[in-house]
Amino acid sequence: MTDILAITDHRRGELRDVSYEIITAGRELANETGGDLHLAAISGAVDDFAENLNREGVDAIHTVSHGEEFNHDVYTQAVTQLYDDLAPQYVLIPNSVNGLDYAPAVANQLDLPIVTDTIGLETDGDTLIATREMYGGKVETTNELEGESVVTIRSAEWPVAEGTGDAAIEAADVEIDESAIGSTVTGFEEVAGGDVDISEAEVLVSVGRGIEEEDNIPIIEELAEALDATVSSSRPIVDNGWLPKNRQVGQSGKVVTPDVYIAIGISGAVQHVAGMKGSDTIVAINTDPNAPIMDIADYAIHDDLFDVVPALTEEFGG
Amino acid sequence: MKILVTVKEVATVEDEFEIKDTEIADQYLGADLNEWDDYAVEEAVQLQEAGIADEVVTVTIGPEDSEQTIRQALAKGADRAVRIWDDSLEDVDLLDVNAKTEILSAVVDAEDPDLVLTGVQAGDDSFGATGVSLAEEIGAQWGAVVNHLEHDLDDVASVRRELEGGVEELTDIELPAVLTIQTGINEPRYASLRGIRQAQRKELDVQSLGDLGLDESATESQLTLTDMYEPESESDVTVWDGSADETAGELGELLRDKGVAP
């Protein structure tokens, strides 16, 4: 058993980027095990998806046509049946919100170990060495697993697969038991709308947990006004209700690409970085010189934001 | 309706720390109620206040030291707590998802809740998988990354799941179910002084694996932690030093050079 089965992710008719990244991760593992890379496209326009997914290094694509959108019961049934049929060594699943909604169920049902949110994978064919982070990215760990396992991969850690492949595309022999479906998706809603579109801003003054309390938010707003910039934030500020959801930068908020991104009191959790790493110039103001934000910042001030921000506002006549 | 909430005491790490073998040295570690579980406790207590839940019970896998954290959850309104511990758990480096699933499912068998709430993930090991794995094990329905729950639960939980990119999915889930709760679903309360006093008198039941009908094999993780290290920084950041006025001046100059500030 040396093959790899990788499951792809899509939403509202579009394959998500991680679907092309998981091809790369899967191919690397398949090269190490000497096996084949099988992909699965489940629900939605699976034939169109299969055509797009047929990239270099893919040996087979299995389609499961059932419903339009993701449903975890359908995915769990489809993946466990594909596993029984194909007997792969590793099942790769995106560590997306949807991936986390069925990968653990697949692992439990198949009685396999699961390792989630991996950022590096190696195998000698028997032992999997998975690299992942702990403590909010402060440390990296390596973890060993023997035999078969379910593995979820973090998005944007592997490059997207390119080229055109010659995979065998076929409808999988999977039967979905409708009576076992216990949840129904009733709709989708965009929640980050509103009067301000931070993805259009040239300069973002972005505030994080370091601001400590809601009463301190005005010093950020004053700076933004002096700079003619737009205020954005990391997740905890929105969770606390200090700024509306349309200001949130990150995986579950908006992706932004301003000319200048000033990260104030933001440590730089991976979910936040995913939303702002495309900024042209990144400036970090943070007392912790080891904060992850420093890894992607172009300029940094390791100082108290309560000293630096008012000084900068004053500099611009605020 | 009975609600079971999983509550974990997570290790917190100071900005500067040292690693000893596959652990962060003790002196750099603190302990706190897992942030995601705090929201799960709040959601359960709100369901109780809305007259939906009759009882909120917390369950924690943890040593005696974790009782302070468990009392925090009790002070916020949970009715009673179960803590699972055993000598065989003492030396376990990393309890993987399957081990946690086995232990927690034994607690579900004993408590028979209608709804289980867990945090989406734990701030220390960040697996993000135990809730869904538990649901599958106990034959319940589930929903992961829930950031809104309608508080008129009948046989169905109407939830919103927070997807990537500012999109939410609306889903109806049949009960009994396990929901993994995302931060921001509510505003967790601070424990009142009265709540803290009351928490001291609430039942905190300590159970061993044997009490749950499990043996030591339940603690065997299939995942072995083999190394821990600080990630290598690929940073080529330019650091501005000096007083706040000086560093603000440097940043001001950059913004003017780029033509993005007045």
PDB file of C-alpha atoms in Angstrom, chain A residues 9 11-12 16 70 72-73 76 95-109 111-117 129-146 180-192 202-203 209 226-228 235-236 238-240 245 248 250-254 259-260 262 271 280-281 283 285 287-290 294-304 307-308 311-312 314-316, chain B residues 10-17 19 22-24 29 35-36 39 94 96-98 101 120-121 123-138 141-145 147 159-175 182-188 222-256 258-262:
ATOM      1  CA  ASP A   9     -11.731  21.497  -2.177  1.00  0.00           C
ATOM      2  CA  ARG A  11     -16.793  26.346  -3.230  1.00  0.00           C
ATOM      3  CA  ARG A  12     -19.552  27.891  -5.304  1.00  0.00           C
ATOM      4  CA  ARG A  16      -9.905  26.474  -4.272  1.00  0.00           C
ATOM      5  CA  PHE A  70     -19.759  20.544   0.297  1.00  0.00           C
ATOM      6  CA  HIS A  72     -19.539  16.602   5.348  1.00  0.00           C
ATOM      7  CA  ASP A  73     -21.657  13.441   5.390  1.00  0.00           C
ATOM      8  CA  THR A  76     -17.070  11.286   4.715  1.00  0.00           C
ATOM      9  CA  ASN A  95      -6.735  21.877   6.396  1.00  0.00           C
ATOM     10  CA  SER A  96      -9.541  24.210   5.377  1.00  0.00           C
ATOM     11  CA  VAL A  97     -12.710  24.891   7.345  1.00  0.00           C
ATOM     12  CA  ASN A  98     -14.403  22.182   5.295  1.00  0.00           C
ATOM     13  CA  GLY A  99     -11.441  19.817   5.577  1.00  0.00           C
ATOM     14  CA  LEU A 100     -11.662  20.072   9.357  1.00  0.00           C
ATOM     15  CA  ASP A 101     -15.386  19.312   9.073  1.00  0.00           C
ATOM     16  CA  TYR A 102     -14.842  15.792   7.687  1.00  0.00           C
ATOM     17  CA  ALA A 103     -11.174  14.678   7.890  1.00  0.00           C
ATOM     18  CA  PRO A 104     -11.411  13.736  11.608  1.00  0.00           C
ATOM     19  CA  ALA A 105     -14.585  11.737  10.914  1.00  0.00           C
ATOM     20  CA  VAL A 106     -12.881   9.882   8.059  1.00  0.00           C
ATOM     21  CA  ALA A 107      -9.889   9.059  10.281  1.00  0.00           C
ATOM     22  CA  ASN A 108     -12.083   7.863  13.116  1.00  0.00           C
ATOM     23  CA  GLN A 109     -14.295   5.769  10.895  1.00  0.00           C
ATOM     24  CA  ASP A 111      -9.548   3.764  12.613  1.00  0.00           C
ATOM     25  CA  LEU A 112      -6.521   5.665  11.327  1.00  0.00           C
ATOM     26  CA  PRO A 113      -4.404   8.241  13.132  1.00  0.00           C
ATOM     27  CA  ILE A 114      -4.807  11.836  11.997  1.00  0.00           C
ATOM     28  CA  VAL A 115      -2.254  14.624  11.927  1.00  0.00           C
ATOM     29  CA  THR A 116      -3.591  18.074  11.073  1.00  0.00           C
ATOM     30  CA  ASP A 117      -2.326  21.395   9.745  1.00  0.00           C
ATOM     31  CA  ILE A 129       7.396  12.522   9.383  1.00  0.00           C
ATOM     32  CA  ALA A 130       5.016  15.456   9.625  1.00  0.00           C
ATOM     33  CA  THR A 131       6.089  18.976  10.502  1.00  0.00           C
ATOM     34  CA  ARG A 132       3.560  21.197  12.235  1.00  0.00           C
ATOM     35  CA  GLU A 133       3.418  24.169  14.544  1.00  0.00           C
ATOM     36  CA  MET A 134       2.360  24.465  18.166  1.00  0.00           C
ATOM     37  CA  TYR A 135       1.685  27.350  20.557  1.00  0.00           C
ATOM     38  CA  GLY A 136       0.398  29.663  17.847  1.00  0.00           C
ATOM     39  CA  GLY A 137       3.481  29.264  15.655  1.00  0.00           C
ATOM     40  CA  LYS A 138       6.068  29.845  18.375  1.00  0.00           C
ATOM     41  CA  VAL A 139       7.557  26.386  17.816  1.00  0.00           C
ATOM     42  CA  GLU A 140       7.716  23.844  15.059  1.00  0.00           C
ATOM     43  CA  THR A 141       7.528  20.138  15.802  1.00  0.00           C
ATOM     44  CA  THR A 142       8.209  16.945  13.946  1.00  0.00           C
ATOM     45  CA  ASN A 143       5.844  14.060  14.513  1.00  0.00           C
ATOM     46  CA  GLU A 144       6.176  10.447  13.443  1.00  0.00           C
ATOM     47  CA  LEU A 145       3.390   8.120  12.422  1.00  0.00           C
ATOM     48  CA  GLU A 146       3.654   4.495  11.391  1.00  0.00           C
ATOM     49  CA  ALA A 180     -27.042   8.914   6.849  1.00  0.00           C
ATOM     50  CA  ILE A 181     -26.984  12.607   5.935  1.00  0.00           C
ATOM     51  CA  GLY A 182     -27.753  14.484   9.138  1.00  0.00           C
ATOM     52  CA  SER A 183     -27.037  18.044   8.135  1.00  0.00           C
ATOM     53  CA  THR A 184     -28.245  20.300   5.362  1.00  0.00           C
ATOM     54  CA  VAL A 185     -26.544  23.376   3.992  1.00  0.00           C
ATOM     55  CA  THR A 186     -29.289  25.977   3.519  1.00  0.00           C
ATOM     56  CA  GLY A 187     -27.267  28.864   2.100  1.00  0.00           C
ATOM     57  CA  PHE A 188     -24.258  31.128   2.111  1.00  0.00           C
ATOM     58  CA  GLU A 189     -23.819  34.702   3.168  1.00  0.00           C
ATOM     59  CA  GLU A 190     -21.095  37.263   2.575  1.00  0.00           C
ATOM     60  CA  VAL A 191     -20.469  38.926   5.900  1.00  0.00           C
ATOM     61  CA  ALA A 192     -17.551  41.214   5.200  1.00  0.00           C
ATOM     62  CA  GLU A 202      -3.564  51.928  -0.614  1.00  0.00           C
ATOM     63  CA  VAL A 203      -2.461  52.313   2.987  1.00  0.00           C
ATOM     64  CA  ARG A 209      -4.380  42.469  20.280  1.00  0.00           C
ATOM     65  CA  ALA A 226      -3.608  61.910   9.663  1.00  0.00           C
ATOM     66  CA  LEU A 227      -2.222  59.559   7.012  1.00  0.00           C
ATOM     67  CA  ASP A 228      -5.399  59.529   4.928  1.00  0.00           C
ATOM     68  CA  ARG A 235      -9.226  38.763  14.235  1.00  0.00           C
ATOM     69  CA  PRO A 236      -9.326  39.376  18.028  1.00  0.00           C
ATOM     70  CA  VAL A 238     -13.371  41.942  15.485  1.00  0.00           C
ATOM     71  CA  ASP A 239     -14.153  39.052  17.868  1.00  0.00           C
ATOM     72  CA  ASN A 240     -14.259  41.606  20.680  1.00  0.00           C
ATOM     73  CA  LYS A 245     -16.195  42.368  10.458  1.00  0.00           C
ATOM     74  CA  GLN A 248     -10.831  42.024   9.393  1.00  0.00           C
ATOM     75  CA  GLY A 250      -6.964  37.292   7.224  1.00  0.00           C
ATOM     76  CA  GLN A 251      -8.082  33.859   6.183  1.00  0.00           C
ATOM     77  CA  SER A 252     -11.648  34.321   7.425  1.00  0.00           C
ATOM     78  CA  GLY A 253     -11.686  38.048   6.634  1.00  0.00           C
ATOM     79  CA  LYS A 254     -10.374  39.938   3.607  1.00  0.00           C
ATOM     80  CA  ASP A 259       1.085  49.692  -1.020  1.00  0.00           C
ATOM     81  CA  VAL A 260       1.855  49.953   2.692  1.00  0.00           C
ATOM     82  CA  ILE A 262       1.302  49.087   8.999  1.00  0.00           C
ATOM     83  CA  GLN A 271      -4.324  33.060   9.537  1.00  0.00           C
ATOM     84  CA  ASP A 280       3.895  45.808  -1.170  1.00  0.00           C
ATOM     85  CA  THR A 281       5.619  47.120   1.964  1.00  0.00           C
ATOM     86  CA  VAL A 283       5.838  47.766   8.577  1.00  0.00           C
ATOM     87  CA  ILE A 285       5.242  47.998  15.291  1.00  0.00           C
ATOM     88  CA  THR A 287       7.430  45.151  21.374  1.00  0.00           C
ATOM     89  CA  ASP A 288       8.225  41.470  20.722  1.00  0.00           C
ATOM     90  CA  PRO A 289      11.187  41.175  18.316  1.00  0.00           C
ATOM     91  CA  ASN A 290      10.420  37.452  17.879  1.00  0.00           C
ATOM     92  CA  MET A 294       8.793  40.122  11.874  1.00  0.00           C
ATOM     93  CA  ASP A 295       9.426  37.245   9.435  1.00  0.00           C
ATOM     94  CA  ILE A 296       7.454  38.972   6.720  1.00  0.00           C
ATOM     95  CA  ALA A 297       7.901  42.639   7.680  1.00  0.00           C
ATOM     96  CA  ASP A 298      10.144  44.879   5.574  1.00  0.00           C
ATOM     97  CA  TYR A 299      10.552  47.431   8.359  1.00  0.00           C
ATOM     98  CA  ALA A 300      10.066  47.071  12.091  1.00  0.00           C
ATOM     99  CA  ILE A 301       9.933  49.179  15.207  1.00  0.00           C
ATOM    100  CA  HIS A 302      10.435  47.108  18.372  1.00  0.00           C
ATOM    101  CA  ASP A 303       8.788  49.570  20.679  1.00  0.00           C
ATOM    102  CA  ASP A 304       5.601  50.328  22.566  1.00  0.00           C
ATOM    103  CA  ASP A 307       4.614  55.746  22.276  1.00  0.00           C
ATOM    104  CA  VAL A 308       5.189  55.292  18.546  1.00  0.00           C
ATOM    105  CA  ALA A 311       4.452  60.335  17.671  1.00  0.00           C
ATOM    106  CA  LEU A 312       3.668  59.331  14.089  1.00  0.00           C
ATOM    107  CA  GLU A 314       1.874  64.164  15.403  1.00  0.00           C
ATOM    108  CA  GLU A 315       4.440  63.955  12.606  1.00  0.00           C
ATOM    109  CA  PHE A 316       1.599  64.171  10.100  1.00  0.00           C
TER     110      PHE A 316
ATOM    111  CA  VAL B  10      -3.687  25.012  27.703  1.00  0.00           C
ATOM    112  CA  ALA B  11      -0.054  25.890  28.171  1.00  0.00           C
ATOM    113  CA  THR B  12       0.831  29.476  27.341  1.00  0.00           C
ATOM    114  CA  VAL B  13       4.373  30.446  26.368  1.00  0.00           C
ATOM    115  CA  GLU B  14       6.289  33.603  27.195  1.00  0.00           C
ATOM    116  CA  ASP B  15       7.837  35.671  24.380  1.00  0.00           C
ATOM    117  CA  GLU B  16      11.313  34.406  25.272  1.00  0.00           C
ATOM    118  CA  PHE B  17      11.677  30.716  26.051  1.00  0.00           C
ATOM    119  CA  ILE B  19      13.184  24.223  24.613  1.00  0.00           C
ATOM    120  CA  THR B  22      10.531  17.989  23.006  1.00  0.00           C
ATOM    121  CA  GLU B  23       9.077  20.406  25.541  1.00  0.00           C
ATOM    122  CA  ILE B  24       9.267  24.060  26.404  1.00  0.00           C
ATOM    123  CA  LEU B  29       5.050  28.189  30.631  1.00  0.00           C
ATOM    124  CA  GLU B  35      -9.591  30.573  24.381  1.00  0.00           C
ATOM    125  CA  TRP B  36     -11.941  28.633  22.064  1.00  0.00           C
ATOM    126  CA  TYR B  39     -16.520  30.768  23.939  1.00  0.00           C
ATOM    127  CA  LEU B  94       1.244  14.384  23.371  1.00  0.00           C
ATOM    128  CA  ASP B  96      -3.352  12.581  20.007  1.00  0.00           C
ATOM    129  CA  VAL B  97      -6.835  13.016  18.569  1.00  0.00           C
ATOM    130  CA  ASN B  98      -7.714   9.316  18.735  1.00  0.00           C
ATOM    131  CA  THR B 101     -11.663  10.788  21.322  1.00  0.00           C
ATOM    132  CA  VAL B 120     -12.549  24.683  17.378  1.00  0.00           C
ATOM    133  CA  GLN B 121      -9.004  23.964  18.523  1.00  0.00           C
ATOM    134  CA  GLY B 123      -4.187  27.066  21.619  1.00  0.00           C
ATOM    135  CA  ASP B 124      -1.277  24.735  22.384  1.00  0.00           C
ATOM    136  CA  ASP B 125      -1.383  21.633  20.163  1.00  0.00           C
ATOM    137  CA  SER B 126      -3.876  23.108  17.643  1.00  0.00           C
ATOM    138  CA  PHE B 127      -5.155  19.836  16.179  1.00  0.00           C
ATOM    139  CA  GLY B 128      -8.639  21.209  15.557  1.00  0.00           C
ATOM    140  CA  ALA B 129      -9.952  17.678  15.106  1.00  0.00           C
ATOM    141  CA  THR B 130     -11.192  16.257  18.401  1.00  0.00           C
ATOM    142  CA  GLY B 131     -14.790  17.547  18.226  1.00  0.00           C
ATOM    143  CA  VAL B 132     -15.581  16.045  14.825  1.00  0.00           C
ATOM    144  CA  SER B 133     -13.732  12.828  15.658  1.00  0.00           C
ATOM    145  CA  LEU B 134     -15.752  12.548  18.883  1.00  0.00           C
ATOM    146  CA  ALA B 135     -19.012  13.101  17.000  1.00  0.00           C
ATOM    147  CA  GLU B 136     -18.221  10.274  14.617  1.00  0.00           C
ATOM    148  CA  GLU B 137     -17.225   7.980  17.491  1.00  0.00           C
ATOM    149  CA  ILE B 138     -20.456   8.519  19.456  1.00  0.00           C
ATOM    150  CA  GLN B 141     -24.090  14.711  14.009  1.00  0.00           C
ATOM    151  CA  TRP B 142     -21.635  17.582  13.991  1.00  0.00           C
ATOM    152  CA  GLY B 143     -20.655  21.004  12.723  1.00  0.00           C
ATOM    153  CA  ALA B 144     -17.132  22.428  12.694  1.00  0.00           C
ATOM    154  CA  VAL B 145     -16.130  26.081  13.088  1.00  0.00           C
ATOM    155  CA  ASN B 147     -19.742  31.092  14.767  1.00  0.00           C
ATOM    156  CA  VAL B 159     -25.770  27.194  12.785  1.00  0.00           C
ATOM    157  CA  ARG B 160     -23.461  29.356  10.760  1.00  0.00           C
ATOM    158  CA  ARG B 161     -20.057  27.980   9.904  1.00  0.00           C
ATOM    159  CA  GLU B 162     -17.316  30.493   9.285  1.00  0.00           C
ATOM    160  CA  LEU B 163     -15.671  29.677   5.971  1.00  0.00           C
ATOM    161  CA  GLU B 164     -12.626  31.411   4.540  1.00  0.00           C
ATOM    162  CA  GLY B 165     -12.834  34.826   2.878  1.00  0.00           C
ATOM    163  CA  GLY B 166     -15.702  36.409   4.809  1.00  0.00           C
ATOM    164  CA  VAL B 167     -18.280  33.806   3.762  1.00  0.00           C
ATOM    165  CA  GLU B 168     -20.562  32.000   6.185  1.00  0.00           C
ATOM    166  CA  GLU B 169     -22.387  28.739   5.522  1.00  0.00           C
ATOM    167  CA  LEU B 170     -25.875  28.286   6.969  1.00  0.00           C
ATOM    168  CA  THR B 171     -26.451  24.705   8.035  1.00  0.00           C
ATOM    169  CA  ASP B 172     -29.151  22.756   9.866  1.00  0.00           C
ATOM    170  CA  ILE B 173     -27.797  19.913  11.983  1.00  0.00           C
ATOM    171  CA  GLU B 174     -29.929  17.220  13.582  1.00  0.00           C
ATOM    172  CA  LEU B 175     -29.452  16.662  17.311  1.00  0.00           C
ATOM    173  CA  GLN B 182     -15.226  29.504  16.883  1.00  0.00           C
ATOM    174  CA  THR B 183     -14.091  32.644  18.698  1.00  0.00           C
ATOM    175  CA  GLY B 184     -16.354  35.635  18.187  1.00  0.00           C
ATOM    176  CA  ILE B 185     -19.611  33.633  18.433  1.00  0.00           C
ATOM    177  CA  ASN B 186     -20.409  35.548  21.627  1.00  0.00           C
ATOM    178  CA  GLU B 187     -18.704  37.694  24.230  1.00  0.00           C
ATOM    179  CA  PRO B 188     -17.408  35.451  27.023  1.00  0.00           C
ATOM    180  CA  GLN B 222      -0.180   6.831  17.429  1.00  0.00           C
ATOM    181  CA  LEU B 223       1.571  10.132  16.880  1.00  0.00           C
ATOM    182  CA  THR B 224       5.046  10.504  18.385  1.00  0.00           C
ATOM    183  CA  LEU B 225       6.504  13.942  18.960  1.00  0.00           C
ATOM    184  CA  THR B 226      10.155  13.604  17.942  1.00  0.00           C
ATOM    185  CA  ASP B 227      11.493  17.142  17.831  1.00  0.00           C
ATOM    186  CA  MET B 228      10.623  20.689  18.812  1.00  0.00           C
ATOM    187  CA  TYR B 229      12.518  23.787  17.745  1.00  0.00           C
ATOM    188  CA  GLU B 230      12.082  27.470  17.069  1.00  0.00           C
ATOM    189  CA  PRO B 231      11.228  28.091  13.411  1.00  0.00           C
ATOM    190  CA  GLU B 232      14.086  29.544  11.412  1.00  0.00           C
ATOM    191  CA  SER B 233      13.419  33.129  10.590  1.00  0.00           C
ATOM    192  CA  GLU B 234      13.722  34.061   6.937  1.00  0.00           C
ATOM    193  CA  SER B 235      13.422  37.680   7.866  1.00  0.00           C
ATOM    194  CA  ASP B 236      15.452  40.432   6.247  1.00  0.00           C
ATOM    195  CA  VAL B 237      13.597  43.109   8.146  1.00  0.00           C
ATOM    196  CA  THR B 238      15.121  46.574   8.568  1.00  0.00           C
ATOM    197  CA  VAL B 239      14.757  47.518  12.216  1.00  0.00           C
ATOM    198  CA  TRP B 240      14.544  51.186  13.135  1.00  0.00           C
ATOM    199  CA  ASP B 241      16.049  51.902  16.544  1.00  0.00           C
ATOM    200  CA  GLY B 242      15.863  54.948  18.733  1.00  0.00           C
ATOM    201  CA  SER B 243      13.275  56.962  20.626  1.00  0.00           C
ATOM    202  CA  ALA B 244       9.630  56.841  19.600  1.00  0.00           C
ATOM    203  CA  ASP B 245      10.038  60.234  17.915  1.00  0.00           C
ATOM    204  CA  GLU B 246      13.041  58.980  15.941  1.00  0.00           C
ATOM    205  CA  THR B 247      11.436  55.726  14.798  1.00  0.00           C
ATOM    206  CA  ALA B 248       8.175  57.521  13.963  1.00  0.00           C
ATOM    207  CA  GLY B 249      10.302  59.940  11.925  1.00  0.00           C
ATOM    208  CA  GLU B 250      11.859  57.064   9.967  1.00  0.00           C
ATOM    209  CA  LEU B 251       8.438  55.588   9.247  1.00  0.00           C
ATOM    210  CA  GLY B 252       7.127  59.031   8.274  1.00  0.00           C
ATOM    211  CA  GLU B 253       9.969  59.438   5.810  1.00  0.00           C
ATOM    212  CA  LEU B 254       9.243  56.034   4.262  1.00  0.00           C
ATOM    213  CA  LEU B 255       5.570  56.932   3.805  1.00  0.00           C
ATOM    214  CA  ARG B 256       6.502  60.250   2.165  1.00  0.00           C
ATOM    215  CA  LYS B 258       6.419  56.167  -1.249  1.00  0.00           C
ATOM    216  CA  GLY B 259       4.079  59.056  -1.883  1.00  0.00           C
ATOM    217  CA  VAL B 260       1.309  57.509   0.229  1.00  0.00           C
ATOM    218  CA  ALA B 261       1.152  60.100   3.011  1.00  0.00           C
ATOM    219  CA  PRO B 262       0.606  63.848   2.956  1.00  0.00           C
TER     220      PRO B 262
END
